[in-house]
């Protein structure tokens, strides 16, 4: 299996679906459609929806049932970035090499575009559920996974603690809390939701969950490492901003070497969780290896 | 029937349920629980959830099935107020006589508290659905009503066009668009959702929808009128702010007398839509009369 090719195929499918789902017709509120589309099509890697499609493949489900949920999670991820970039939060002017939403549309519209994407993510999932009642209970359960991972016991919990920890030295426990909630929750949810939608067995779901937890945390620690050793051109953003903003990161709390070792350890654990499924786990294992060694 | 007493009874029920649903336990993210609770318990009239309970009564449904959805719509309404009050939007320091969320918690937390309430509203509805599969299809349909009324074809559409119309003269068509989306959508949705959850017949649902559309618009026009002739003490906010902010309102576009006439006309239409249901429509008719003549 060629990982890059498979990633591209899945990303293209997501791209087409997002294009189809996101409105653009002429109407009094067209401006918000434009603002939503601006950030959705600003060059994201589509990692979260790809993970959901891969979980569907792993279990042997139907991609068409999964696509609305996969696009919903990308919308939720994108809304969180728009709000995170606002002056009252991280105050970032650029993301992925492009001006952030509020730099283009102004703060008011950026706040509304974030709200709109979050709300629309739920509209999309609910519409998929109410249009086709097949496997209704699975779909409700998958939506529950996504909703809880995005909320005050998931991503938002991480964002709040992160915001409150600005310019403060924090300990490993608090840092783990931030990483596990702010980032890992939205890595775990698409994998679990994709598996649930596809009718995963208890054993499959449990193995995928362990896999997901490990790559979720590994992905964020790699992010922290890249802010130190990364290449600005490849990353499409400034490096060293965590240090500049006195942000606590894995390397600042545990040191760079320990962080690299931790990422390797998480990678090994992720592989161990699913390797006994044989060829079905090939994509996830290659992806894990790629994510924890990524340079952007 | 004593309207005030009945309103109080319903509001108390909502108050208790909100208290029960909103977390407050000690945890790293407790700060966001506090911020959510601050705005939820800042003295709202609970109009939207009351409307949902009343629709349930009208149809003869089970209040327990409706309560999570009723609280969800109050959370959505409250999130929209928190974001609306932000400096980048209406920049209001006070609401209902109390400092706005960002004045107490800062802008970053206020943005997250709004996001959290929107997300939590969906969590609440989804949990109610997945906990008890009885009438699953009705519940999904009710959640769809609420989601669509809150989104880019509902409330957010109105907010966007409102924001883009600041300091501009707008015509009646655009003003009607803003009022129907920004305000009426979240008046119509609880009535329809409450009716759907309670198993309304097609005839009941249609009659209640006409009723809801008329009081939805009437409620907002009365709001515009109160900004001119209202009593600051009763309102708990400054009057004349629409004029000061050069905001187009029903009176500024159509004149004060025409606005008052319009409200009366909408009231009459709302009554006409449901009066043939006899005593079942008594609460809604009295409420409509109260809303369009309210002084706060």
Coordinates of C-alpha atoms in Angstrom, one line a residue:
Chain A
X1 CA 0.0 0.0 0.0
X2 CA 1.2 3.4 -0.9
X3 CA 0.4 5.6 2.1
X4 CA 0.7 9.0 0.3
X5 CA -1.6 7.8 -2.5
X6 CA -4.2 6.4 -0.1
X7 CA -4.1 9.7 1.9
X8 CA -4.6 11.7 -1.2
X9 CA -7.5 9.5 -2.4
X10 CA -9.2 9.9 1.0
X11 CA -8.5 13.7 1.1
X12 CA -9.9 14.1 -2.4
X13 CA -13.1 12.4 -1.3
X14 CA -13.4 14.7 1.7
X15 CA -12.7 17.7 -0.5
X16 CA -15.5 16.8 -2.9
X17 CA -17.9 16.2 -0.1
X18 CA -17.1 19.4 1.7
X19 CA -17.6 21.2 -1.6
X20 CA -21.0 19.5 -2.0
X21 CA -22.2 20.1 1.6
X22 CA -21.1 23.7 2.1
X23 CA -23.6 26.2 0.6
X24 CA -22.5 28.9 -1.7
X25 CA -25.7 30.1 -3.4
X26 CA -26.5 33.8 -3.7
X27 CA -28.5 35.0 -0.7
X28 CA -28.5 37.8 1.8
X29 CA -26.2 35.7 4.1
X30 CA -23.8 34.7 1.3
X31 CA -21.0 36.5 3.2
X32 CA -21.0 33.9 5.9
X33 CA -20.9 31.0 3.4
X34 CA -17.8 32.7 1.9
X35 CA -16.2 33.0 5.4
X36 CA -16.9 29.4 6.2
X37 CA -15.5 28.2 2.9
X38 CA -12.5 30.4 3.2
X39 CA -11.2 28.5 6.3
X40 CA -12.5 25.1 5.3
X41 CA -10.6 25.3 2.0
X42 CA -7.5 26.9 3.4
X43 CA -5.3 23.9 2.9
X44 CA -6.1 21.6 5.8
X45 CA -4.6 18.0 5.7
X46 CA -8.1 16.5 6.4
X47 CA -6.5 14.3 9.0
X48 CA -9.6 13.9 11.2
X49 CA -12.0 12.9 8.4
X50 CA -9.3 10.7 6.9
X51 CA -9.1 8.8 10.2
X52 CA -12.9 8.3 10.1
X53 CA -12.8 6.9 6.6
X54 CA -9.9 4.7 7.6
X55 CA -11.8 3.3 10.6
X56 CA -14.7 2.6 8.2
X57 CA -12.3 0.7 5.9
X58 CA -10.8 -1.2 8.9
X59 CA -14.2 -2.4 10.0
X60 CA -15.5 -2.9 6.4
X61 CA -18.3 -0.3 6.5
X62 CA -20.0 1.8 3.9
X63 CA -18.1 5.0 3.1
X64 CA -21.3 6.8 2.1
X65 CA -22.8 6.4 5.6
X66 CA -19.6 7.9 7.1
X67 CA -19.0 10.9 4.8
X68 CA -21.4 13.4 6.4
X69 CA -19.9 12.6 9.8
X70 CA -16.4 12.9 8.5
X71 CA -17.1 16.3 7.0
X72 CA -18.8 17.4 10.2
X73 CA -15.7 16.7 12.2
X74 CA -13.6 18.7 9.8
X75 CA -16.1 21.6 10.2
X76 CA -15.8 21.3 14.0
X77 CA -12.0 21.2 13.8
X78 CA -12.0 24.3 11.5
X79 CA -14.4 26.3 13.7
X80 CA -12.1 25.6 16.7
X81 CA -9.1 27.0 14.7
X82 CA -11.0 30.1 13.6
X83 CA -11.9 30.9 17.2
X84 CA -8.5 29.9 18.5
X85 CA -6.8 32.4 16.1
X86 CA -8.9 35.4 17.3
X87 CA -7.1 38.3 19.0
X88 CA -8.8 37.4 22.4
X89 CA -7.4 33.9 22.1
X90 CA -4.0 33.1 20.4
X91 CA -4.1 36.2 18.2
X92 CA -2.6 34.6 15.1
X93 CA -2.4 36.5 11.8
X94 CA -1.5 33.4 9.7
X95 CA -2.5 29.8 9.5
X96 CA -1.1 27.4 6.9
X97 CA 0.6 30.3 5.3
X98 CA -2.7 32.2 4.7
X99 CA -4.2 35.1 6.6
X100 CA -6.5 33.9 9.4
X101 CA -10.3 34.3 9.1
X102 CA -10.6 37.4 11.1
X103 CA -7.8 39.1 9.2
X104 CA -9.8 38.6 6.0
X105 CA -13.4 39.0 7.3
X106 CA -13.1 40.9 10.5
X107 CA -13.6 39.6 14.0
X108 CA -17.4 39.7 14.1
X109 CA -17.8 37.6 11.0
X110 CA -15.0 35.3 12.1
X111 CA -16.8 34.6 15.4
X112 CA -20.1 33.9 13.5
X113 CA -18.3 31.8 10.9
X114 CA -17.0 29.6 13.7
X115 CA -20.4 29.4 15.3
X116 CA -21.9 28.6 11.9
X117 CA -19.5 25.8 11.2
X118 CA -20.1 24.2 14.6
X119 CA -23.9 24.4 14.1
X120 CA -23.7 23.3 10.5
X121 CA -21.7 20.2 11.5
X122 CA -24.6 19.1 13.7
X123 CA -27.1 20.0 10.9
X124 CA -25.2 17.8 8.5
X125 CA -25.2 14.8 10.9
X126 CA -28.8 15.2 11.9
X127 CA -29.9 15.5 8.2
X128 CA -27.9 12.3 7.4
X129 CA -29.7 10.6 10.2
X130 CA -33.2 11.8 9.4
X131 CA -32.9 11.2 5.7
X132 CA -32.0 7.5 6.1
X133 CA -33.2 5.7 9.2
X134 CA -31.1 2.6 8.5
X135 CA -28.8 1.9 11.5
X136 CA -30.3 4.9 13.3
X137 CA -28.9 3.9 16.7
X138 CA -25.4 3.6 15.4
X139 CA -25.6 7.0 13.9
X140 CA -26.9 8.6 17.1
X141 CA -24.1 7.0 19.0
X142 CA -21.5 8.2 16.5
X143 CA -22.9 11.8 16.7
X144 CA -22.7 11.5 20.5
X145 CA -19.0 10.6 20.3
X146 CA -18.3 13.6 18.2
X147 CA -20.5 16.0 20.3
X148 CA -18.8 14.9 23.6
X149 CA -15.3 15.1 22.1
X150 CA -15.9 18.6 21.0
X151 CA -17.5 19.9 24.2
X152 CA -16.6 20.8 27.8
X153 CA -15.4 17.3 28.6
X154 CA -13.4 17.2 25.4
X155 CA -11.8 19.8 23.2
X156 CA -13.3 22.9 24.9
X157 CA -12.0 21.6 28.3
X158 CA -8.5 21.6 26.8
X159 CA -8.9 25.0 25.3
X160 CA -10.1 26.5 28.6
X161 CA -7.2 25.1 30.6
X162 CA -4.8 26.1 27.9
X163 CA -6.1 29.7 27.9
X164 CA -5.9 29.9 31.7
X165 CA -2.4 28.5 31.7
X166 CA -1.0 31.2 29.4
X167 CA 2.3 32.7 30.7
X168 CA 2.3 30.3 33.6
X169 CA 4.5 27.4 34.3
X170 CA 2.4 24.2 34.5
X171 CA 3.1 20.7 35.5
X172 CA 3.0 17.5 33.5
X173 CA -0.5 16.5 34.8
X174 CA -2.0 19.8 33.5
X175 CA -0.1 19.6 30.3
X176 CA -1.3 16.1 29.7
X177 CA -4.9 17.3 30.4
X178 CA -4.5 20.0 27.8
X179 CA -3.0 17.7 25.1
X180 CA -5.5 14.9 25.7
X181 CA -8.5 17.2 25.6
X182 CA -7.5 20.0 23.2
X183 CA -6.0 17.7 20.5
X184 CA -6.4 14.0 21.2
X185 CA -10.2 14.1 21.8
X186 CA -10.8 15.1 18.2
X187 CA -8.4 12.4 16.9
X188 CA -10.0 9.7 19.0
X189 CA -13.6 10.7 18.1
X190 CA -13.4 10.3 14.3
X191 CA -11.8 6.8 14.7
X192 CA -14.4 5.7 17.2
X193 CA -17.3 7.3 15.3
X194 CA -16.2 5.8 12.0
X195 CA -15.9 2.4 13.7
X196 CA -19.3 2.7 15.4
X197 CA -21.0 3.8 12.2
X198 CA -19.5 0.8 10.4
X199 CA -20.8 -1.7 13.0
X200 CA -17.5 -2.5 14.7
X201 CA -17.3 -5.4 17.2
X202 CA -16.5 -4.6 20.8
X203 CA -13.0 -6.0 20.3
X204 CA -12.4 -3.9 17.2
X205 CA -13.7 -0.7 18.9
X206 CA -11.5 -1.2 21.9
X207 CA -8.3 -1.9 19.9
X208 CA -9.0 1.2 17.7
X209 CA -9.6 3.3 20.8
X210 CA -6.2 2.4 22.3
X211 CA -4.6 3.1 18.9
X212 CA -6.3 6.4 18.7
X213 CA -5.4 7.6 22.2
X214 CA -1.7 6.9 21.5
X215 CA -1.6 8.7 18.1
X216 CA -3.7 11.5 19.5
X217 CA -1.2 12.4 22.2
X218 CA 1.8 11.5 19.9
X219 CA 0.5 13.9 17.2
X220 CA 0.3 16.8 19.7
X221 CA 3.7 16.1 21.2
X222 CA 5.2 16.0 17.7
X223 CA 3.5 19.4 17.1
X224 CA 5.2 20.8 20.2
X225 CA 8.6 19.4 19.0
X226 CA 8.1 20.9 15.5
X227 CA 7.6 24.3 17.0
X228 CA 11.3 23.9 18.1
X229 CA 13.0 22.0 15.3
X230 CA 10.5 22.4 12.4
X231 CA 11.0 24.2 9.1
X232 CA 8.9 27.3 8.7
X233 CA 8.4 26.8 5.0
X234 CA 7.2 23.3 5.4
X235 CA 5.0 24.1 8.3
X236 CA 3.5 27.3 6.8
X237 CA 3.7 29.0 10.1
X238 CA 6.3 30.6 12.3
X239 CA 8.3 28.3 14.6
X240 CA 9.3 29.2 18.1
X241 CA 5.9 30.8 18.8
X242 CA 5.3 28.6 21.8
X243 CA 8.6 29.7 23.4
X244 CA 7.9 33.3 22.5
X245 CA 4.4 33.1 24.0
X246 CA 5.8 31.3 27.1
X247 CA 3.5 28.5 26.3
X248 CA 4.1 25.3 28.2
X249 CA 4.7 22.4 25.9
X250 CA 5.9 18.8 26.2
X251 CA 9.6 19.8 25.5
X252 CA 9.4 22.7 27.9
X253 CA 8.1 20.5 30.7
X254 CA 9.9 17.3 30.0
X255 CA 12.8 18.3 27.7
X256 CA 13.3 17.8 23.9
X257 CA 14.9 14.3 24.2
X258 CA 12.3 12.9 26.5
X259 CA 9.6 14.3 24.2
X260 CA 11.1 12.5 21.2
X261 CA 11.4 9.3 23.2
X262 CA 7.7 9.7 24.3
X263 CA 6.6 10.0 20.7
X264 CA 8.4 6.8 19.8
X265 CA 6.9 5.0 22.7
X266 CA 3.4 6.2 21.8
X267 CA 4.0 5.1 18.2
X268 CA 5.0 1.6 19.4
X269 CA 1.9 1.4 21.6
X270 CA -0.4 2.4 18.8
X271 CA 1.0 -0.3 16.5
X272 CA 0.8 -3.0 19.2
X273 CA -2.9 -2.2 19.8
X274 CA -3.9 -3.1 16.3
X275 CA -1.2 -5.2 14.6
X276 CA -2.9 -8.5 15.4
X277 CA -5.6 -7.6 12.9
X278 CA -3.0 -8.2 10.1
X279 CA -3.4 -6.5 6.8
X280 CA -6.5 -4.6 7.9
X281 CA -4.2 -2.5 10.2
X282 CA -1.7 -1.7 7.5
X283 CA -3.0 1.8 6.7
X284 CA -3.3 2.9 10.4
X285 CA 0.2 1.6 11.2
X286 CA 1.8 3.3 8.3
X287 CA -0.1 6.5 9.1
X288 CA 0.9 6.4 12.7
X289 CA 4.6 6.1 11.7
X290 CA 4.1 9.0 9.3
X291 CA 2.3 11.2 11.8
X292 CA 4.9 10.9 14.6
X293 CA 7.7 11.5 12.2
X294 CA 6.0 14.2 10.2
X295 CA 7.9 17.4 9.4
X296 CA 4.8 19.6 8.9
Chain B
X1 CA -56.1 30.6 33.8
X2 CA -53.7 33.0 35.5
X3 CA -51.0 33.7 32.9
X4 CA -48.4 35.1 35.3
X5 CA -48.7 32.1 37.5
X6 CA -48.5 29.6 34.6
X7 CA -45.4 31.4 33.2
X8 CA -43.8 31.3 36.7
X9 CA -44.6 27.5 37.0
X10 CA -43.0 26.8 33.6
X11 CA -40.0 29.1 34.3
X12 CA -39.4 27.3 37.6
X13 CA -39.4 24.0 35.9
X14 CA -36.9 25.2 33.4
X15 CA -34.8 26.8 36.1
X16 CA -34.6 23.5 38.0
X17 CA -33.7 21.5 34.9
X18 CA -31.0 23.9 33.8
X19 CA -29.6 23.7 37.3
X20 CA -29.6 19.9 37.0
X21 CA -28.2 19.7 33.5
X22 CA -25.4 22.3 33.7
X23 CA -22.2 20.8 35.3
X24 CA -20.5 22.5 38.3
X25 CA -18.2 19.9 39.8
X26 CA -14.7 20.7 40.6
X27 CA -12.4 19.9 37.7
X28 CA -9.6 21.6 35.7
X29 CA -12.2 23.2 33.4
X30 CA -14.5 24.4 36.2
X31 CA -14.0 28.0 35.0
X32 CA -15.9 27.3 31.9
X33 CA -18.8 25.8 33.8
X34 CA -18.9 29.0 35.9
X35 CA -18.9 31.2 32.8
X36 CA -21.7 29.1 31.2
X37 CA -23.8 29.3 34.4
X38 CA -23.2 33.0 34.9
X39 CA -25.0 33.8 31.6
X40 CA -27.6 31.1 31.9
X41 CA -28.6 32.2 35.4
X42 CA -28.4 36.0 34.6
X43 CA -32.2 36.5 34.7
X44 CA -33.6 35.4 31.4
X45 CA -37.3 35.2 31.0
X46 CA -37.0 31.6 29.6
X47 CA -39.5 32.5 26.9
X48 CA -38.2 30.0 24.3
X49 CA -38.3 26.9 26.6
X50 CA -41.7 28.1 28.0
X51 CA -43.0 28.1 24.5
X52 CA -41.8 24.6 24.0
X53 CA -43.5 23.4 27.2
X54 CA -46.7 25.2 26.2
X55 CA -46.6 23.4 22.8
X56 CA -46.3 20.1 24.6
X57 CA -49.3 21.0 26.8
X58 CA -51.3 22.1 23.7
X59 CA -50.7 18.8 22.0
X60 CA -51.0 16.8 25.2
X61 CA -47.5 15.4 25.3
X62 CA -45.1 14.3 28.1
X63 CA -43.1 17.2 29.6
X64 CA -40.2 14.9 30.6
X65 CA -39.6 14.1 27.0
X66 CA -39.5 17.8 26.2
X67 CA -37.4 19.2 29.0
X68 CA -33.9 18.4 27.6
X69 CA -34.8 20.0 24.3
X70 CA -36.3 23.1 26.1
X71 CA -33.1 23.6 28.1
X72 CA -31.1 23.1 24.9
X73 CA -32.9 26.0 23.2
X74 CA -32.3 28.2 26.2
X75 CA -28.6 27.3 26.0
X76 CA -28.5 28.2 22.3
X77 CA -30.3 31.5 22.9
X78 CA -27.8 32.3 25.7
X79 CA -24.8 31.5 23.6
X80 CA -26.0 33.8 20.9
X81 CA -26.4 36.6 23.4
X82 CA -22.8 36.1 24.8
X83 CA -21.3 36.2 21.3
X84 CA -23.6 39.1 20.3
X85 CA -22.4 41.2 23.3
X86 CA -18.7 40.8 22.4
X87 CA -16.7 44.0 21.5
X88 CA -16.4 42.7 17.9
X89 CA -20.2 42.4 17.6
X90 CA -22.6 44.7 19.6
X91 CA -20.1 45.7 22.2
X92 CA -22.5 45.7 25.1
X93 CA -21.3 46.0 28.7
X94 CA -24.6 45.2 30.4
X95 CA -27.4 42.8 29.7
X96 CA -30.5 42.4 32.0
X97 CA -28.8 44.9 34.4
X98 CA -25.7 42.7 34.8
X99 CA -22.2 42.9 33.3
X100 CA -22.0 40.9 30.1
X101 CA -20.0 37.6 30.1
X102 CA -16.8 39.1 28.6
X103 CA -16.9 41.9 31.1
X104 CA -16.7 39.3 33.9
X105 CA -14.7 36.5 32.4
X106 CA -12.7 38.2 29.6
X107 CA -13.2 37.9 25.8
X108 CA -11.4 34.6 25.4
X109 CA -13.5 32.7 28.0
X110 CA -16.7 34.4 26.7
X111 CA -16.1 33.1 23.2
X112 CA -15.4 29.6 24.6
X113 CA -18.5 29.8 27.0
X114 CA -20.7 30.6 23.9
X115 CA -19.1 27.7 22.0
X116 CA -19.5 25.5 25.0
X117 CA -23.2 26.3 25.4
X118 CA -24.0 25.6 21.7
X119 CA -22.1 22.3 21.8
X120 CA -23.6 21.3 25.1
X121 CA -27.1 22.0 23.8
X122 CA -26.6 19.3 21.2
X123 CA -24.9 17.0 23.7
X124 CA -28.0 17.3 25.9
X125 CA -30.4 16.5 23.0
X126 CA -28.3 13.6 21.7
X127 CA -28.0 12.2 25.2
X128 CA -31.8 12.4 25.7
X129 CA -32.2 10.6 22.4
X130 CA -29.7 7.8 23.0
X131 CA -30.8 7.2 26.5
X132 CA -34.4 6.5 25.6
X133 CA -35.1 5.2 22.1
X134 CA -38.9 5.7 22.4
X135 CA -40.2 8.0 19.7
X136 CA -36.7 8.2 18.2
X137 CA -37.8 9.6 14.9
X138 CA -39.8 12.4 16.5
X139 CA -36.8 13.4 18.7
X140 CA -34.4 13.5 15.7
X141 CA -36.9 15.6 13.8
X142 CA -37.3 18.0 16.8
X143 CA -33.5 18.3 17.1
X144 CA -33.4 19.0 13.3
X145 CA -35.9 21.9 13.8
X146 CA -33.7 23.4 16.5
X147 CA -30.4 22.9 14.6
X148 CA -31.7 24.5 11.4
X149 CA -33.3 27.4 13.3
X150 CA -30.0 28.2 14.9
X151 CA -27.8 27.9 11.8
X152 CA -27.0 29.7 8.6
X153 CA -30.6 29.5 7.4
X154 CA -31.9 30.6 10.7
X155 CA -30.5 32.8 13.5
X156 CA -27.0 33.1 12.2
X157 CA -28.3 34.3 8.8
X158 CA -30.1 37.1 10.7
X159 CA -27.0 38.0 12.7
X160 CA -24.8 38.1 9.7
X161 CA -27.1 40.4 7.7
X162 CA -27.6 42.5 10.9
X163 CA -23.8 42.9 11.3
X164 CA -23.3 43.8 7.7
X165 CA -26.1 46.4 7.9
X166 CA -24.6 48.3 10.7
X167 CA -24.6 52.1 10.1
X168 CA -26.4 51.5 6.9
X169 CA -29.9 52.5 5.8
X170 CA -31.7 49.3 4.9
X171 CA -35.0 48.7 3.3
X172 CA -38.1 46.8 4.7
X173 CA -37.2 43.6 2.9
X174 CA -33.8 43.3 4.5
X175 CA -35.2 44.4 7.9
X176 CA -37.8 41.6 7.7
X177 CA -35.1 39.1 6.8
X178 CA -33.1 40.1 9.9
X179 CA -36.1 40.0 12.2
X180 CA -37.5 36.7 10.8
X181 CA -34.1 35.0 11.1
X182 CA -32.3 36.6 14.0
X183 CA -35.3 36.5 16.4
X184 CA -38.4 34.7 15.0
X185 CA -36.5 31.5 14.0
X186 CA -35.8 30.8 17.6
X187 CA -39.4 31.5 18.6
X188 CA -40.8 29.3 15.9
X189 CA -38.4 26.4 16.5
X190 CA -39.3 25.7 20.2
X191 CA -43.1 25.7 19.4
X192 CA -42.7 23.4 16.4
X193 CA -40.1 21.1 18.2
X194 CA -42.4 20.9 21.3
X195 CA -45.3 20.0 19.1
X196 CA -43.3 17.4 17.1
X197 CA -41.9 15.8 20.3
X198 CA -45.5 15.5 21.6
X199 CA -46.8 13.8 18.4
X200 CA -48.8 16.8 17.0
X201 CA -51.1 16.1 14.1
X202 CA -50.4 17.9 10.8
X203 CA -53.3 20.3 11.5
X204 CA -52.0 21.1 14.9
X205 CA -48.4 21.6 13.7
X206 CA -49.6 23.9 10.9
X207 CA -51.7 26.1 13.1
X208 CA -49.0 26.4 15.7
X209 CA -46.5 27.3 13.0
X210 CA -48.7 30.2 11.8
X211 CA -49.2 31.3 15.4
X212 CA -45.4 31.1 16.1
X213 CA -44.4 33.1 13.0
X214 CA -46.7 35.9 14.0
X215 CA -45.6 36.2 17.6
X216 CA -42.0 35.7 16.5
X217 CA -42.0 38.8 14.3
X218 CA -44.4 40.7 16.7
X219 CA -42.0 40.0 19.6
X220 CA -39.0 41.6 17.8
X221 CA -41.0 44.6 16.5
X222 CA -42.2 45.2 20.1
X223 CA -38.5 45.1 21.1
X224 CA -37.7 47.7 18.5
X225 CA -40.6 49.9 19.9
X226 CA -39.4 49.4 23.5
X227 CA -36.0 50.8 22.5
X228 CA -37.8 54.1 21.8
X229 CA -40.7 54.2 24.4
X230 CA -39.5 51.7 27.0
X231 CA -38.5 52.3 30.6
X232 CA -34.8 51.7 31.3
X233 CA -35.5 50.4 34.8
X234 CA -38.1 47.8 33.6
X235 CA -35.9 46.8 30.7
X236 CA -32.7 46.5 32.6
X237 CA -30.8 48.0 29.7
X238 CA -30.4 51.4 28.1
X239 CA -33.1 52.6 25.7
X240 CA -32.2 54.5 22.6
X241 CA -29.2 52.3 21.8
X242 CA -30.6 51.4 18.4
X243 CA -30.9 55.0 17.4
X244 CA -27.5 55.8 18.9
X245 CA -25.9 52.9 17.0
X246 CA -27.8 54.0 13.8
X247 CA -29.4 50.6 13.8
X248 CA -32.3 50.1 11.4
X249 CA -35.4 49.0 13.2
X250 CA -39.0 48.6 12.4
X251 CA -39.9 52.1 13.7
X252 CA -36.9 53.7 11.8
X253 CA -38.0 52.1 8.6
X254 CA -41.8 52.2 8.9
X255 CA -42.4 54.8 11.6
X256 CA -43.5 54.3 15.2
X257 CA -47.3 54.3 14.5
X258 CA -47.1 51.9 11.7
X259 CA -44.9 49.6 13.9
X260 CA -47.5 49.6 16.7
X261 CA -50.2 48.9 14.1
X262 CA -48.2 46.0 12.7
X263 CA -47.7 44.5 16.2
X264 CA -51.5 44.6 16.7
X265 CA -52.1 43.0 13.3
X266 CA -49.6 40.2 14.1
X267 CA -51.3 39.6 17.4
X268 CA -54.7 39.3 15.7
X269 CA -53.3 36.9 13.2
X270 CA -51.6 34.8 15.9
X271 CA -54.9 34.4 17.7
X272 CA -56.8 33.6 14.6
X273 CA -54.5 30.7 13.8
X274 CA -55.2 28.7 16.9
X275 CA -58.5 30.0 18.5
X276 CA -60.6 27.2 16.9
X277 CA -58.8 24.8 19.2
X278 CA -60.9 26.3 22.1
X279 CA -59.6 26.1 25.6
X280 CA -56.4 24.4 24.6
X281 CA -55.3 27.6 22.9
X282 CA -56.0 29.8 26.0
X283 CA -52.4 29.9 27.3
X284 CA -50.9 30.8 23.9
X285 CA -53.5 33.5 23.2
X286 CA -53.0 35.2 26.6
X287 CA -49.2 34.9 26.1
X288 CA -49.4 36.5 22.7
X289 CA -51.4 39.4 24.0
X290 CA -48.9 39.7 26.9
X291 CA -45.8 39.6 24.6
X292 CA -46.9 42.2 22.1
X293 CA -47.9 44.6 24.9
X294 CA -45.0 43.8 27.2
X295 CA -43.0 46.7 28.7
X296 CA -39.8 44.7 29.2

